[in-house]
PDB file of C-alpha atoms and ligand atoms in Angstrom:
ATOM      1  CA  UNK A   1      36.626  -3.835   5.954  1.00 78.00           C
ATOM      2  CA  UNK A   2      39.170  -6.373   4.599  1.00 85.00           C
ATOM      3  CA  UNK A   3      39.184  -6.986   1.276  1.00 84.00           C
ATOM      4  CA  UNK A   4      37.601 -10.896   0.307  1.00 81.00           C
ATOM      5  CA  UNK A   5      38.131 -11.313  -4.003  1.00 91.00           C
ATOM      6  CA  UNK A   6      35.254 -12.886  -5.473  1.00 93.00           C
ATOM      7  CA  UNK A   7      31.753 -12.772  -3.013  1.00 92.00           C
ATOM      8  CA  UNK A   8      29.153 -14.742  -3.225  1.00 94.00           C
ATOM      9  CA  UNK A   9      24.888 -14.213  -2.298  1.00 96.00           C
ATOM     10  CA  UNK A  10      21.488 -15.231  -1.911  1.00 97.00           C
ATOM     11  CA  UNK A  11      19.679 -12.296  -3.477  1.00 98.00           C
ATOM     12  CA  UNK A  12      17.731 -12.887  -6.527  1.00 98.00           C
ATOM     13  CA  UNK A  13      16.135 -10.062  -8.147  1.00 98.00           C
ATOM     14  CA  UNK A  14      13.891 -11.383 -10.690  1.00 98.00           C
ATOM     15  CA  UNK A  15      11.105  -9.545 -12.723  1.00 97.00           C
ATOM     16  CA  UNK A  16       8.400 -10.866 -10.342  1.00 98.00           C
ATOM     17  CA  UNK A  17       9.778 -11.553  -7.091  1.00 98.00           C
ATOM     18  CA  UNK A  18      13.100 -11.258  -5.331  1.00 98.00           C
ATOM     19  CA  UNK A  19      15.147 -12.562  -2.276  1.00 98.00           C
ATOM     20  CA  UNK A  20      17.343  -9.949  -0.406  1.00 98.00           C
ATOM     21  CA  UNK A  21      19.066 -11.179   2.497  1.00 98.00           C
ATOM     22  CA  UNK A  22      20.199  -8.845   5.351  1.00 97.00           C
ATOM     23  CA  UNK A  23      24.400  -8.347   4.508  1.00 95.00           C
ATOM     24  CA  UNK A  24      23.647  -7.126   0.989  1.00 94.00           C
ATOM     25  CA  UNK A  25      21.302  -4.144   2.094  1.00 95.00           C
ATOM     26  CA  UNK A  26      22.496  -0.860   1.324  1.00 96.00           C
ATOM     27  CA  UNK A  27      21.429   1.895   4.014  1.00 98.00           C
ATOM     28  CA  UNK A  28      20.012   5.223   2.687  1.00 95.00           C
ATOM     29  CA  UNK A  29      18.793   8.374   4.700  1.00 96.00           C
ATOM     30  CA  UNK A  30      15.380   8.909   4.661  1.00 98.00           C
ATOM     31  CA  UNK A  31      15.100  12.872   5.707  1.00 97.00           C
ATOM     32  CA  UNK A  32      11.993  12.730   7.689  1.00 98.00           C
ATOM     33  CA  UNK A  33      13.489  10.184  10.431  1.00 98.00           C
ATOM     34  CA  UNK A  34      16.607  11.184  12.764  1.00 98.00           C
ATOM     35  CA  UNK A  35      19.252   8.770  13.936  1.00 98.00           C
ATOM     36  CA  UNK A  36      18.369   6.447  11.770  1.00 98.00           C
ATOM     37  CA  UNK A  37      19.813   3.811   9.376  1.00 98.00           C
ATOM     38  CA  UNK A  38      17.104   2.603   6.722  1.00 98.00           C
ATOM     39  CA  UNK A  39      17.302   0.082   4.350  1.00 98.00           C
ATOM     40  CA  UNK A  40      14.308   0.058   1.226  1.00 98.00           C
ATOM     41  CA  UNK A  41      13.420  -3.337   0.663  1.00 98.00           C
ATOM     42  CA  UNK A  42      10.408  -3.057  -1.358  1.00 98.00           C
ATOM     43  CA  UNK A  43      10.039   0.170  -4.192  1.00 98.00           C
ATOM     44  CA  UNK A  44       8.112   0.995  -7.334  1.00 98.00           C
ATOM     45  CA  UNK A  45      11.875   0.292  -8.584  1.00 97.00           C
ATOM     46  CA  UNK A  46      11.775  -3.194  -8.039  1.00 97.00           C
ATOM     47  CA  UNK A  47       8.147  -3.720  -9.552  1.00 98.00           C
ATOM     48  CA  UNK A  48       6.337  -3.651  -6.296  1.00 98.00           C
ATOM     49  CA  UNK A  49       3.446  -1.187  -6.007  1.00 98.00           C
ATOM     50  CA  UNK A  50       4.217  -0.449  -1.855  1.00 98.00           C
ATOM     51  CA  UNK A  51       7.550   0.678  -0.293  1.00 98.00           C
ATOM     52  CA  UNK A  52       8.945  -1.422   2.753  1.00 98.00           C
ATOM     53  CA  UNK A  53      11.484  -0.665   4.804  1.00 98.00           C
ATOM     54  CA  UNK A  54      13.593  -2.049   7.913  1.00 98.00           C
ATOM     55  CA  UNK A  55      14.671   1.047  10.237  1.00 98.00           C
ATOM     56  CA  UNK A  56      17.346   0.552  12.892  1.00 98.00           C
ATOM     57  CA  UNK A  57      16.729   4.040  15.095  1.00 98.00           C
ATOM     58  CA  UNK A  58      19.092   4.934  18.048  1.00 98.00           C
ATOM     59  CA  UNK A  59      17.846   5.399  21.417  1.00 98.00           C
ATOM     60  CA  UNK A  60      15.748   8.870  20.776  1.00 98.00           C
ATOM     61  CA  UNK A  61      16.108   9.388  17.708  1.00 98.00           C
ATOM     62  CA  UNK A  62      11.960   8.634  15.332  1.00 98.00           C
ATOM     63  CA  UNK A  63      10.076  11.027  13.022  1.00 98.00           C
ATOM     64  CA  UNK A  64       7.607  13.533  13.429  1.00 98.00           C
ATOM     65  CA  UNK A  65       5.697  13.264   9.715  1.00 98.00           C
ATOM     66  CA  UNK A  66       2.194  13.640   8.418  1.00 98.00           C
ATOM     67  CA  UNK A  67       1.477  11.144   6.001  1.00 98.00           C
ATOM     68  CA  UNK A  68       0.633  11.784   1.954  1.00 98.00           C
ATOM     69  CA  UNK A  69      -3.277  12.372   2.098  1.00 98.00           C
ATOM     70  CA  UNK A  70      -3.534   8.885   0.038  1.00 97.00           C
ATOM     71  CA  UNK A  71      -1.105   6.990   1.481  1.00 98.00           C
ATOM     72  CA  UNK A  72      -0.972   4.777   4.767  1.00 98.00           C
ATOM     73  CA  UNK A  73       1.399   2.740   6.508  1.00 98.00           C
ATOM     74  CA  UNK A  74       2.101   0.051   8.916  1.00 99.00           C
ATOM     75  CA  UNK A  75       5.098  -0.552  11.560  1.00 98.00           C
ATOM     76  CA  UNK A  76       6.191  -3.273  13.155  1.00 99.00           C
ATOM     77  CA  UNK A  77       8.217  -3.554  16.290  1.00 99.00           C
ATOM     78  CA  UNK A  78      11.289  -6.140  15.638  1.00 98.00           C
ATOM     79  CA  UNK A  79      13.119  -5.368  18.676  1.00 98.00           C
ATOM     80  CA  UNK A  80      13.383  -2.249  21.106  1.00 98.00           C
ATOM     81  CA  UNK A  81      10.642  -0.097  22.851  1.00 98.00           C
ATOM     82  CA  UNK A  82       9.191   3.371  21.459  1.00 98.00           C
ATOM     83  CA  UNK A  83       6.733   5.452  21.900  1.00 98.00           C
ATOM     84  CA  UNK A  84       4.272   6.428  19.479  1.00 98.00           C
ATOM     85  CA  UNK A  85       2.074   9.446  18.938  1.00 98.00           C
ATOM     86  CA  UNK A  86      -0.817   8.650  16.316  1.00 98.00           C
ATOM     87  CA  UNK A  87      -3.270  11.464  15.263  1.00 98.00           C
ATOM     88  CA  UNK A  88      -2.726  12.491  19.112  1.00 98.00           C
ATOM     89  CA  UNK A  89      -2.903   9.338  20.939  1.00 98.00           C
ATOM     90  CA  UNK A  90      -0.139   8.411  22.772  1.00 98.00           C
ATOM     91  CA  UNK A  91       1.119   4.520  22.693  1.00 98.00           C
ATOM     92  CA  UNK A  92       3.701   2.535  23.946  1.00 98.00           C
ATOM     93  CA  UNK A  93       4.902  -0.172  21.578  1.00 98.00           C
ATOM     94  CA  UNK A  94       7.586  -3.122  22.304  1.00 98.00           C
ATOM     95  CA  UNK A  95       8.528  -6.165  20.609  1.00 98.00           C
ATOM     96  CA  UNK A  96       5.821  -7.376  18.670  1.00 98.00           C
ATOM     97  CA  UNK A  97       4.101  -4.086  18.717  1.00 98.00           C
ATOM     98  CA  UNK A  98       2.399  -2.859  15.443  1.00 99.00           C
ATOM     99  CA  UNK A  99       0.456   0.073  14.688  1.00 99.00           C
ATOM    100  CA  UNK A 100      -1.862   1.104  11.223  1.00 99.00           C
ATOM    101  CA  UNK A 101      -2.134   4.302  10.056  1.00 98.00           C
ATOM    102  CA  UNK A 102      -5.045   5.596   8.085  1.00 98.00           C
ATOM    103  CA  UNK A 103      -4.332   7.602   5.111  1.00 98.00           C
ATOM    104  CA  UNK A 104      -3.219  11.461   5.471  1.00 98.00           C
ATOM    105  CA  UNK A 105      -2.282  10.066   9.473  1.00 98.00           C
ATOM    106  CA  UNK A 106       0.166  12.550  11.257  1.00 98.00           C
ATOM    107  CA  UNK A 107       2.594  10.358  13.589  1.00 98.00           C
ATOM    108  CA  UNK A 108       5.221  10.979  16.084  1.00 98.00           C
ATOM    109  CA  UNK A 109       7.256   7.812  16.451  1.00 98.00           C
ATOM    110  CA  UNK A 110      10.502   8.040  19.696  1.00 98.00           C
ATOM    111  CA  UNK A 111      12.754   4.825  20.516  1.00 98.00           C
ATOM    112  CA  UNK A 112      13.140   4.697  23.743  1.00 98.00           C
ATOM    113  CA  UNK A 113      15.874   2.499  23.807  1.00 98.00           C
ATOM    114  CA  UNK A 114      17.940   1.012  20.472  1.00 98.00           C
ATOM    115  CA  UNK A 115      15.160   0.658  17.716  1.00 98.00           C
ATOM    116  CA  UNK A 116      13.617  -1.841  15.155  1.00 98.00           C
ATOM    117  CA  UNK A 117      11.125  -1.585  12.908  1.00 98.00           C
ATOM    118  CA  UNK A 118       9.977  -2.004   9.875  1.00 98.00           C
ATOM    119  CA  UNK A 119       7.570   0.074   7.973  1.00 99.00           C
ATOM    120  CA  UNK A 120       5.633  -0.225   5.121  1.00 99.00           C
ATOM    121  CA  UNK A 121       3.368   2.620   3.239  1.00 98.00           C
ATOM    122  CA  UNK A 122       1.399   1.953   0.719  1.00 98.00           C
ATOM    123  CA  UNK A 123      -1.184   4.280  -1.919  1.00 98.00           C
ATOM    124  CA  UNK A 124      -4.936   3.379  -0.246  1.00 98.00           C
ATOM    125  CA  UNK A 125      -7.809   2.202  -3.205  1.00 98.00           C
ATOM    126  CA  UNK A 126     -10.668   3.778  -1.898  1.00 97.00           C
ATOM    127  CA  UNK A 127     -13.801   1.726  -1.828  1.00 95.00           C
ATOM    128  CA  UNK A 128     -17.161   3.325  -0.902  1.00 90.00           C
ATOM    129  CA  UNK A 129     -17.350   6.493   1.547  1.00 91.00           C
ATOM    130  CA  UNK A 130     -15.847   4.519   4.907  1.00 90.00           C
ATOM    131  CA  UNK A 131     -11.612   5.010   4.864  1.00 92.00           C
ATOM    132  CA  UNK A 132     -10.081   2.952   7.558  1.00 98.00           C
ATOM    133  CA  UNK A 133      -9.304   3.698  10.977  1.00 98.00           C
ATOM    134  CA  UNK A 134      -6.259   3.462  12.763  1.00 98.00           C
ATOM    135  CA  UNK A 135      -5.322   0.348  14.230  1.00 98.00           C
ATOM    136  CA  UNK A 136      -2.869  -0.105  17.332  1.00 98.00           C
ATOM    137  CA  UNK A 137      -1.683  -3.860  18.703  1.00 98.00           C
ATOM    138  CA  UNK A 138       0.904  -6.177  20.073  1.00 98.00           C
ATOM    139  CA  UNK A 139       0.905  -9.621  18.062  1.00 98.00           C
ATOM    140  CA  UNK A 140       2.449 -11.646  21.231  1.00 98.00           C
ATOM    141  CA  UNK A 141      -0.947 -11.244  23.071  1.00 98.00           C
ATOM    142  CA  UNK A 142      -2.680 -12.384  19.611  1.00 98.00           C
ATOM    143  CA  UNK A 143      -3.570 -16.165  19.959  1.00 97.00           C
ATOM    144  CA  UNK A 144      -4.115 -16.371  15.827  1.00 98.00           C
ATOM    145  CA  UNK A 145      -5.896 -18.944  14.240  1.00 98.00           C
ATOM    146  CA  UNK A 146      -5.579 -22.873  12.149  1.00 98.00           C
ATOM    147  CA  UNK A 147      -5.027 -21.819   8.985  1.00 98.00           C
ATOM    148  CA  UNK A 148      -6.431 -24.236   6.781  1.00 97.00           C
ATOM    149  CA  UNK A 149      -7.258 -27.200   9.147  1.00 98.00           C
ATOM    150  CA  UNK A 150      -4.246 -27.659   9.793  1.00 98.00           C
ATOM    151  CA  UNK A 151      -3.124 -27.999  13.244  1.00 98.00           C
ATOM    152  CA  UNK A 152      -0.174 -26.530  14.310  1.00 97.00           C
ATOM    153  CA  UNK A 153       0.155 -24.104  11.249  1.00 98.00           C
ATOM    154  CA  UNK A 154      -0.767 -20.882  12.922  1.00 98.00           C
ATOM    155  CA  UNK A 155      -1.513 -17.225  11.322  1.00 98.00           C
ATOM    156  CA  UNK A 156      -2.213 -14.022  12.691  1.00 98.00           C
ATOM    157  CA  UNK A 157      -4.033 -11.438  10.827  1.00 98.00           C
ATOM    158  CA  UNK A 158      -2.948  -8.100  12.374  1.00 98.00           C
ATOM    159  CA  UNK A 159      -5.362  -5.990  10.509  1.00 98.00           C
ATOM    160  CA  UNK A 160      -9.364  -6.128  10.534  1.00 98.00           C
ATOM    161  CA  UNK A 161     -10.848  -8.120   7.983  1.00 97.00           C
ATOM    162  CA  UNK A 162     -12.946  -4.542   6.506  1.00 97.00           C
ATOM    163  CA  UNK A 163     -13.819  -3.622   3.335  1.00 97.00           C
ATOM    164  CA  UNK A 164     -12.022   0.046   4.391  1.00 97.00           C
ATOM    165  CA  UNK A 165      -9.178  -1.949   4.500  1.00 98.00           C
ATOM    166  CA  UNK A 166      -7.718  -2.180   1.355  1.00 98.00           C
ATOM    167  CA  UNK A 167      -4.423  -4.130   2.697  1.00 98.00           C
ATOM    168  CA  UNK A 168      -3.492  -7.350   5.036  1.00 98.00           C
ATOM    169  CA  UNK A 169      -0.214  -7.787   7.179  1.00 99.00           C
ATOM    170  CA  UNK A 170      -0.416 -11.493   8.703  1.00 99.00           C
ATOM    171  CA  UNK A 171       1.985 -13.369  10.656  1.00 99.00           C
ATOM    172  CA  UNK A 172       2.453 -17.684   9.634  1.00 98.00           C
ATOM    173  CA  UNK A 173       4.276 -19.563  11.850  1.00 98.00           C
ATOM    174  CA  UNK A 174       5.391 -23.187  10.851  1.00 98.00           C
ATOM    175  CA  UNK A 175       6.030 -25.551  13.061  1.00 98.00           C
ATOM    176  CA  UNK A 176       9.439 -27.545  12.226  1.00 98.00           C
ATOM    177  CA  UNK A 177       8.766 -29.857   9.089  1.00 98.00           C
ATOM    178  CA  UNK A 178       5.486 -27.774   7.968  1.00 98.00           C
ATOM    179  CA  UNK A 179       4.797 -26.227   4.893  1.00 98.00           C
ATOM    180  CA  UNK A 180       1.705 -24.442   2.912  1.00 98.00           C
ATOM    181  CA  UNK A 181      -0.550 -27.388   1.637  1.00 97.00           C
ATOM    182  CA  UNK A 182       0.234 -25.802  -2.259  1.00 97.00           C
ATOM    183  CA  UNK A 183       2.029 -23.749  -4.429  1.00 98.00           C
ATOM    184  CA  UNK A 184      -0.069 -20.426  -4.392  1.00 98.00           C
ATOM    185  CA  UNK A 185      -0.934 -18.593  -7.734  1.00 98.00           C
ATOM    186  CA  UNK A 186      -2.607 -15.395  -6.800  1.00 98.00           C
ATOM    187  CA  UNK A 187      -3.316 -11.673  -8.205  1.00 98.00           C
ATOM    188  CA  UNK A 188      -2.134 -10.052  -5.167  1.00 98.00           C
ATOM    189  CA  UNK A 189       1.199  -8.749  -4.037  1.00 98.00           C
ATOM    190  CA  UNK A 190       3.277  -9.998  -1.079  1.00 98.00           C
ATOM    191  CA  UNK A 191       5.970  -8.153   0.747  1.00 98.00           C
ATOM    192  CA  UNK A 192       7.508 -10.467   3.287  1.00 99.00           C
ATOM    193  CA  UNK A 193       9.919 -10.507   6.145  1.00 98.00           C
ATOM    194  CA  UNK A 194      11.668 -13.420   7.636  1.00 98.00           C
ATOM    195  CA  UNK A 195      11.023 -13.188  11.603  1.00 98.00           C
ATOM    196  CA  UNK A 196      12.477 -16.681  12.658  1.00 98.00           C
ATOM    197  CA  UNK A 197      13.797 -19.597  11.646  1.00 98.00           C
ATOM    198  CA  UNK A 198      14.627 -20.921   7.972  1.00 98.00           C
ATOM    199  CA  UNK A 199      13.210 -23.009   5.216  1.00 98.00           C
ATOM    200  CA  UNK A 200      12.828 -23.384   1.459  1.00 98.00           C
ATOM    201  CA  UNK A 201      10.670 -20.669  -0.397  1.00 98.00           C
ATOM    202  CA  UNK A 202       9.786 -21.611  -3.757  1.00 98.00           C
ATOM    203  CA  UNK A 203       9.193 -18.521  -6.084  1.00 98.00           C
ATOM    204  CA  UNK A 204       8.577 -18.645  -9.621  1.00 98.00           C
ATOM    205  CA  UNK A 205      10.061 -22.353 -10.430  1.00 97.00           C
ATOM    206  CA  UNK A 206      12.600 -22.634  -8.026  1.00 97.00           C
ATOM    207  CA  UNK A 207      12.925 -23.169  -4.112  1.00 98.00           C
ATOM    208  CA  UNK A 208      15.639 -20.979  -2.309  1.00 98.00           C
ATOM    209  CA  UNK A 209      16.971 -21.412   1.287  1.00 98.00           C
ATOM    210  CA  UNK A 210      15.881 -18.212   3.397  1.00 98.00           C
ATOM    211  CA  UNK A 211      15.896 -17.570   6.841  1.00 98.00           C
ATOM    212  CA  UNK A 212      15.701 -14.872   9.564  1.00 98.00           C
ATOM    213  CA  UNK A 213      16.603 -11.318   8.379  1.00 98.00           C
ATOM    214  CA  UNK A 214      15.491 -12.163   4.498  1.00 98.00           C
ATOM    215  CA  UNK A 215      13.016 -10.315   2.752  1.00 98.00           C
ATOM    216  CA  UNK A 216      11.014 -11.525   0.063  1.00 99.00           C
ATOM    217  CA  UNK A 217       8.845  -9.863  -2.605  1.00 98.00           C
ATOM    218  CA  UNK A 218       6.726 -11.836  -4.421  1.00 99.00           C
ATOM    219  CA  UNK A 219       4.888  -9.622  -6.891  1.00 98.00           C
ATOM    220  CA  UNK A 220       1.339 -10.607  -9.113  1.00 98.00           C
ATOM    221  CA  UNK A 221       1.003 -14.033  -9.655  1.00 98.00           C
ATOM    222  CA  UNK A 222       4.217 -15.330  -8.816  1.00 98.00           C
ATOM    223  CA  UNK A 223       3.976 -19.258  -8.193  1.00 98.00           C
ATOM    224  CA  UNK A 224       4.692 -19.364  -4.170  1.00 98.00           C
ATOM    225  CA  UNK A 225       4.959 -21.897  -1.458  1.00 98.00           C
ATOM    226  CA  UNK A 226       7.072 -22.337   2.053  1.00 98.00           C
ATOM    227  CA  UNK A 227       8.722 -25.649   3.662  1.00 98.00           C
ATOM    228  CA  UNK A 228      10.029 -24.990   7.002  1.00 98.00           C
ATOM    229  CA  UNK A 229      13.893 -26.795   7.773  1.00 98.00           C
ATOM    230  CA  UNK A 230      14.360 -25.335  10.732  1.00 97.00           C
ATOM    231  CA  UNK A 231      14.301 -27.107  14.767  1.00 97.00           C
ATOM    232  CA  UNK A 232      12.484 -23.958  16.038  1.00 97.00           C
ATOM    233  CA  UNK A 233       9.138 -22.834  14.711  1.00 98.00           C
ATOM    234  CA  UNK A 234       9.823 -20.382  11.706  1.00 98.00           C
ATOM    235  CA  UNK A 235       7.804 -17.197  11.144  1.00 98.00           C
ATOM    236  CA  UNK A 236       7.321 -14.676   8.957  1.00 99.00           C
ATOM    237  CA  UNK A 237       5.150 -11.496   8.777  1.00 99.00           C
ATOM    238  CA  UNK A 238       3.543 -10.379   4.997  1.00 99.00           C
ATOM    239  CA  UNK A 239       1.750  -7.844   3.769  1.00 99.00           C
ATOM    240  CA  UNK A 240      -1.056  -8.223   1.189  1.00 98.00           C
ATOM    241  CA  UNK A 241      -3.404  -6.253  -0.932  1.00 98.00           C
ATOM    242  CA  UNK A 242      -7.141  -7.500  -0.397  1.00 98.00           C
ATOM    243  CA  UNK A 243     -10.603  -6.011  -0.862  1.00 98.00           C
ATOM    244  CA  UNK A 244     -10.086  -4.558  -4.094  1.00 98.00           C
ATOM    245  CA  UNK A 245     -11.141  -5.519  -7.557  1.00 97.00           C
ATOM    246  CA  UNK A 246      -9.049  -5.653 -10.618  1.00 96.00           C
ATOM    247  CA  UNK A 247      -8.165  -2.346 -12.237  1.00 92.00           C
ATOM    248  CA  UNK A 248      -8.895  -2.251 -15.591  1.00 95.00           C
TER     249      UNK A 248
HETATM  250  O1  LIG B 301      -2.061 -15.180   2.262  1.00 94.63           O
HETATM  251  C1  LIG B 301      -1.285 -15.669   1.435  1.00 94.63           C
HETATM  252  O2  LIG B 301      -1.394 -15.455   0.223  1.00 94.63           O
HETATM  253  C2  LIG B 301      -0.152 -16.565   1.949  1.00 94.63           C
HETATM  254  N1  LIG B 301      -0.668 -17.895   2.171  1.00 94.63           N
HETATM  255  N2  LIG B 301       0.968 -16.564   1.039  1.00 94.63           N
HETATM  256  C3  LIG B 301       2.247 -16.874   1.435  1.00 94.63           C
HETATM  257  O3  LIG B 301       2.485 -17.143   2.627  1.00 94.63           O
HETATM  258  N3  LIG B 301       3.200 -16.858   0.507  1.00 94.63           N
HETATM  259 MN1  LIG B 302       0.356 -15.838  -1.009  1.00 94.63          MN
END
């Protein structure tokens, strides 16, 4: 690569939330998954309690792996086709494809063609004797719902709505011009990737241009809120923690 002086970037890492956008993230290996480039976007590192990544995997390459008995995870399909063996069920995911897997799940995951995903895994807070079940979907054939009364402002809850469930990965899309009706102040933990489109985020006191490709961690509390610039609809998919009190 040639050499360019001084650079310049959008990535904030601050002690509560951060903005990395996609030409600053360094690849690592991860030794369970073949042919694949990863890039960690969320880690204990940063502050975040959940580790998120984005996985580019050549045409068969995937992972054969049996997950930590209290730990779970959740991929999403960006772009490519694969096919997916979960607790010996056999699935065929494609753009917009997503799949849940309780904790301790064993998974087989095979691109069948050039790969995208990304992949989140998180420690499960057990709640009463029920643990979740796995969960296996395709967001394009999800209508989603008005969030808020507001029409035209659209989200998609991927996940059931359980007390089992102990986590929440949604999909918002904004309409050009829209925004969240507030700036958000919550308890919970958001790890969020930038599907389509651009806007303004505003995290902490500030708002910041983002746009497809970015991802955004916005850890306990941090002040929040979205305004989308863009002619196209933007959209972005987020995880959450939910169902679980405070630990004291
Ligand atoms: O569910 C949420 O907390 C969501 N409204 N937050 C966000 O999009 N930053
Ligand atoms: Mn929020």
């Amino acid at each position: 690569m040639a050499q360019s002086g001084l650079v310049w970037s959008r990535a904030v890492v601050k002690r509560n939330y951060a903005i990395l956008p996609p030409e600053g993230m360094a690849t690592s290996v991860l030794p369970e998954w073949r042919d694949t480039v990863s890039r960690v976007l969320a880690a204990p590192a940063m502050g975040a309690k959940f580790a998120q990544y984005v996985l580019e995997i050549a045409e068969k390459g995937g992972t054969t792996q049996a997950l930590r008995a209290d730990l779970q995870m959740f991929l999403y399909v960006l772009d490519g086709h694969a096919e997916l063996e979960l607790d010996g069920k056999a699935h065929r995911l494609g753009p917009g494809g997503f799949a849940y897997g309780r904790p301790g799940a064993t998974f087989t995951l095979r691109a069948t063609s050039p790969l995208s995903v990304l992949w989140l895994k998180k420690a499960y807070v057990p709640f009463g004797a029920e643990t979740p079940r796995n969960v296996v979907g395709d967001e394009t054939k999800m209508p989603g719902e008005t969030y808020m009364g507001i029409q035209g402002l659209v989200l998609k809850t991927l996940l059931p709505a359980e007390l089992s469930f102990d986590m929440a990965m949604n999909i918002f899309t904004f309409p050009p011009g829209y925004s969240l009706p507030m700036i958000e102040t919550h308890v919970m933990e958001h790890g969020l990737y930038f599907l389509q489109g651009q806007g303004l985020y505003y995290l902490g006191d500030t708002w910041s241009e983002v746009k497809a490709g970015d991802f955004i961690w916005m850890g306990p509390y941090v002040p929040q809120s979205f305004f989308a610039t863009s002619t196209t609809p933007s959209r972005y998919i987020y995880y959450k923690d939910v169902h679980r009190d405070v630990e004291l």
